[in-house]
Protein backbone atom coordinates (compact mmCIF):
# COMPACT_ATOMS: atom_id res chain seq x y z
CA UNK A 1 0.00 0.00 0.00
CA UNK A 2 1.46 3.36 -0.94
CA UNK A 3 0.59 6.67 0.63
CA UNK A 4 -0.15 9.74 -1.44
CA UNK A 5 2.83 12.01 -1.82
CA UNK A 6 1.01 14.92 -0.16
CA UNK A 7 1.01 13.09 3.20
CA UNK A 8 4.68 12.22 2.92
CA UNK A 9 5.94 15.76 2.57
CA UNK A 10 4.86 16.85 6.07
CA UNK A 11 2.75 19.55 7.62
CA UNK A 12 4.27 22.39 5.62
CA UNK A 13 1.93 21.57 2.74
CA UNK A 14 -1.14 22.02 4.92
CA UNK A 15 -3.05 25.26 4.33
CA UNK A 16 -3.24 25.97 8.08
CA UNK A 17 0.48 25.52 8.77
CA UNK A 18 2.03 28.49 10.63
CA UNK A 19 4.54 30.57 8.77
CA UNK A 20 7.93 31.05 10.31
CA UNK A 21 9.33 34.55 9.96
CA UNK A 22 13.09 34.73 10.02
CA UNK A 23 15.49 37.55 9.57
CA UNK A 24 13.04 40.37 10.27
CA UNK A 25 14.36 43.31 12.20
CA UNK A 26 12.03 44.97 14.68
CA UNK A 27 10.73 48.39 13.75
CA UNK A 28 12.26 51.40 15.55
CA UNK A 29 8.94 52.13 17.24
CA UNK A 30 8.91 48.60 18.66
CA UNK A 31 12.45 49.03 19.98
CA UNK A 32 11.42 52.31 21.59
CA UNK A 33 8.48 50.51 23.22
CA UNK A 34 10.83 47.88 24.68
CA UNK A 35 13.29 50.52 25.87
CA UNK A 36 10.62 52.58 27.63
CA UNK A 37 8.38 49.90 29.09
CA UNK A 38 11.06 47.35 29.97
CA UNK A 39 14.24 49.36 30.28
CA UNK A 40 12.87 52.15 32.45
CA UNK A 41 11.49 49.86 35.20
CA UNK A 42 14.72 47.86 35.09
CA UNK A 43 16.73 51.06 35.54
CA UNK A 44 14.54 52.12 38.50
CA UNK A 45 14.97 48.66 40.07
CA UNK A 46 18.74 48.80 39.68
CA UNK A 47 18.99 52.32 41.11
CA UNK A 48 16.68 51.83 44.11
CA UNK A 49 17.14 48.13 44.97
CA UNK A 50 20.36 46.66 43.63
CA UNK A 51 22.58 49.71 44.14
CA UNK A 52 21.76 50.20 47.87
CA UNK A 53 22.18 46.47 48.45
CA UNK A 54 25.66 46.50 46.91
CA UNK A 55 26.56 49.68 48.78
CA UNK A 56 25.46 48.16 52.13
CA UNK A 57 27.52 45.05 51.41
CA UNK A 58 30.55 47.23 50.67
CA UNK A 59 30.05 49.13 53.93
CA UNK A 60 29.91 45.83 55.80
CA UNK A 61 33.44 45.13 54.59
CA UNK A 62 34.79 48.35 56.13
CA UNK A 63 35.22 49.73 59.64
CA UNK A 64 33.10 52.81 58.88
CA UNK A 65 31.04 53.97 61.87
CA UNK A 66 28.63 56.06 59.82
CA UNK A 67 29.81 59.45 61.04
CA UNK A 68 33.36 60.01 59.88
CA UNK A 69 34.39 60.42 56.29
CA UNK A 70 37.09 57.76 56.29
CA UNK A 71 36.39 54.06 55.97
CA UNK A 72 39.19 51.51 56.03
CA UNK A 73 38.65 48.27 54.18
CA UNK A 74 38.88 45.33 56.62
CA UNK A 75 37.36 42.54 54.54
CA UNK A 76 35.43 39.79 56.30
CA UNK A 77 36.60 40.71 59.82
CA UNK A 78 33.16 42.09 60.73
CA UNK A 79 31.53 38.78 59.80
CA UNK A 80 34.12 36.75 61.69
CA UNK A 81 33.64 38.94 64.76
CA UNK A 82 29.83 38.64 64.79
CA UNK A 83 29.75 34.88 64.21
CA UNK A 84 32.22 34.30 67.05
CA UNK A 85 30.42 36.64 69.49
CA UNK A 86 28.77 34.53 72.24
CA UNK A 87 25.99 37.08 72.84
CA UNK A 88 25.01 37.06 69.16
CA UNK A 89 25.14 33.27 68.98
CA UNK A 90 22.95 32.97 72.08
CA UNK A 91 20.43 35.44 70.69
CA UNK A 92 20.46 33.63 67.37
CA UNK A 93 19.88 30.25 69.05
CA UNK A 94 16.84 31.52 70.95
CA UNK A 95 15.15 33.09 67.91
CA UNK A 96 15.81 30.34 65.43
CA UNK A 97 13.26 27.58 64.84
GROMACS .gro file of C-alpha atoms in nm:
model
   97
    1UNK     CA    1   0.000   0.000   0.000
    2UNK     CA    2   0.146   0.336  -0.094
    3UNK     CA    3   0.059   0.667   0.063
    4UNK     CA    4  -0.015   0.974  -0.144
    5UNK     CA    5   0.283   1.201  -0.182
    6UNK     CA    6   0.101   1.492  -0.016
    7UNK     CA    7   0.101   1.309   0.320
    8UNK     CA    8   0.468   1.222   0.292
    9UNK     CA    9   0.594   1.576   0.257
   10UNK     CA   10   0.486   1.685   0.607
   11UNK     CA   11   0.275   1.955   0.762
   12UNK     CA   12   0.427   2.239   0.562
   13UNK     CA   13   0.193   2.157   0.274
   14UNK     CA   14  -0.114   2.202   0.492
   15UNK     CA   15  -0.305   2.526   0.433
   16UNK     CA   16  -0.324   2.597   0.808
   17UNK     CA   17   0.048   2.552   0.877
   18UNK     CA   18   0.203   2.849   1.063
   19UNK     CA   19   0.454   3.057   0.877
   20UNK     CA   20   0.793   3.105   1.031
   21UNK     CA   21   0.933   3.455   0.996
   22UNK     CA   22   1.309   3.473   1.002
   23UNK     CA   23   1.549   3.755   0.957
   24UNK     CA   24   1.304   4.037   1.027
   25UNK     CA   25   1.436   4.331   1.220
   26UNK     CA   26   1.203   4.497   1.468
   27UNK     CA   27   1.073   4.839   1.375
   28UNK     CA   28   1.226   5.140   1.555
   29UNK     CA   29   0.894   5.213   1.724
   30UNK     CA   30   0.891   4.860   1.866
   31UNK     CA   31   1.245   4.903   1.998
   32UNK     CA   32   1.142   5.231   2.159
   33UNK     CA   33   0.848   5.051   2.322
   34UNK     CA   34   1.083   4.788   2.468
   35UNK     CA   35   1.329   5.052   2.587
   36UNK     CA   36   1.062   5.258   2.763
   37UNK     CA   37   0.838   4.990   2.909
   38UNK     CA   38   1.106   4.735   2.997
   39UNK     CA   39   1.424   4.936   3.028
   40UNK     CA   40   1.287   5.215   3.245
   41UNK     CA   41   1.149   4.986   3.520
   42UNK     CA   42   1.472   4.786   3.509
   43UNK     CA   43   1.673   5.106   3.554
   44UNK     CA   44   1.454   5.212   3.850
   45UNK     CA   45   1.497   4.866   4.007
   46UNK     CA   46   1.874   4.880   3.968
   47UNK     CA   47   1.899   5.232   4.111
   48UNK     CA   48   1.668   5.183   4.411
   49UNK     CA   49   1.714   4.813   4.497
   50UNK     CA   50   2.036   4.666   4.363
   51UNK     CA   51   2.258   4.971   4.414
   52UNK     CA   52   2.176   5.020   4.787
   53UNK     CA   53   2.218   4.647   4.845
   54UNK     CA   54   2.566   4.650   4.691
   55UNK     CA   55   2.656   4.968   4.878
   56UNK     CA   56   2.546   4.816   5.213
   57UNK     CA   57   2.752   4.505   5.141
   58UNK     CA   58   3.055   4.723   5.067
   59UNK     CA   59   3.005   4.913   5.393
   60UNK     CA   60   2.991   4.583   5.580
   61UNK     CA   61   3.344   4.513   5.459
   62UNK     CA   62   3.479   4.835   5.613
   63UNK     CA   63   3.522   4.973   5.964
   64UNK     CA   64   3.310   5.281   5.888
   65UNK     CA   65   3.104   5.397   6.187
   66UNK     CA   66   2.863   5.606   5.982
   67UNK     CA   67   2.981   5.945   6.104
   68UNK     CA   68   3.336   6.001   5.988
   69UNK     CA   69   3.439   6.042   5.629
   70UNK     CA   70   3.709   5.776   5.629
   71UNK     CA   71   3.639   5.406   5.597
   72UNK     CA   72   3.919   5.151   5.603
   73UNK     CA   73   3.865   4.827   5.418
   74UNK     CA   74   3.888   4.533   5.662
   75UNK     CA   75   3.736   4.254   5.454
   76UNK     CA   76   3.543   3.979   5.630
   77UNK     CA   77   3.660   4.071   5.982
   78UNK     CA   78   3.316   4.209   6.073
   79UNK     CA   79   3.153   3.878   5.980
   80UNK     CA   80   3.412   3.675   6.169
   81UNK     CA   81   3.364   3.894   6.476
   82UNK     CA   82   2.983   3.864   6.479
   83UNK     CA   83   2.975   3.488   6.421
   84UNK     CA   84   3.222   3.430   6.705
   85UNK     CA   85   3.042   3.664   6.949
   86UNK     CA   86   2.877   3.453   7.224
   87UNK     CA   87   2.599   3.708   7.284
   88UNK     CA   88   2.501   3.706   6.916
   89UNK     CA   89   2.514   3.327   6.898
   90UNK     CA   90   2.295   3.297   7.208
   91UNK     CA   91   2.043   3.544   7.069
   92UNK     CA   92   2.046   3.363   6.737
   93UNK     CA   93   1.988   3.025   6.905
   94UNK     CA   94   1.684   3.152   7.095
   95UNK     CA   95   1.515   3.309   6.791
   96UNK     CA   96   1.581   3.034   6.543
   97UNK     CA   97   1.326   2.758   6.484
   0.00000   0.00000   0.00000
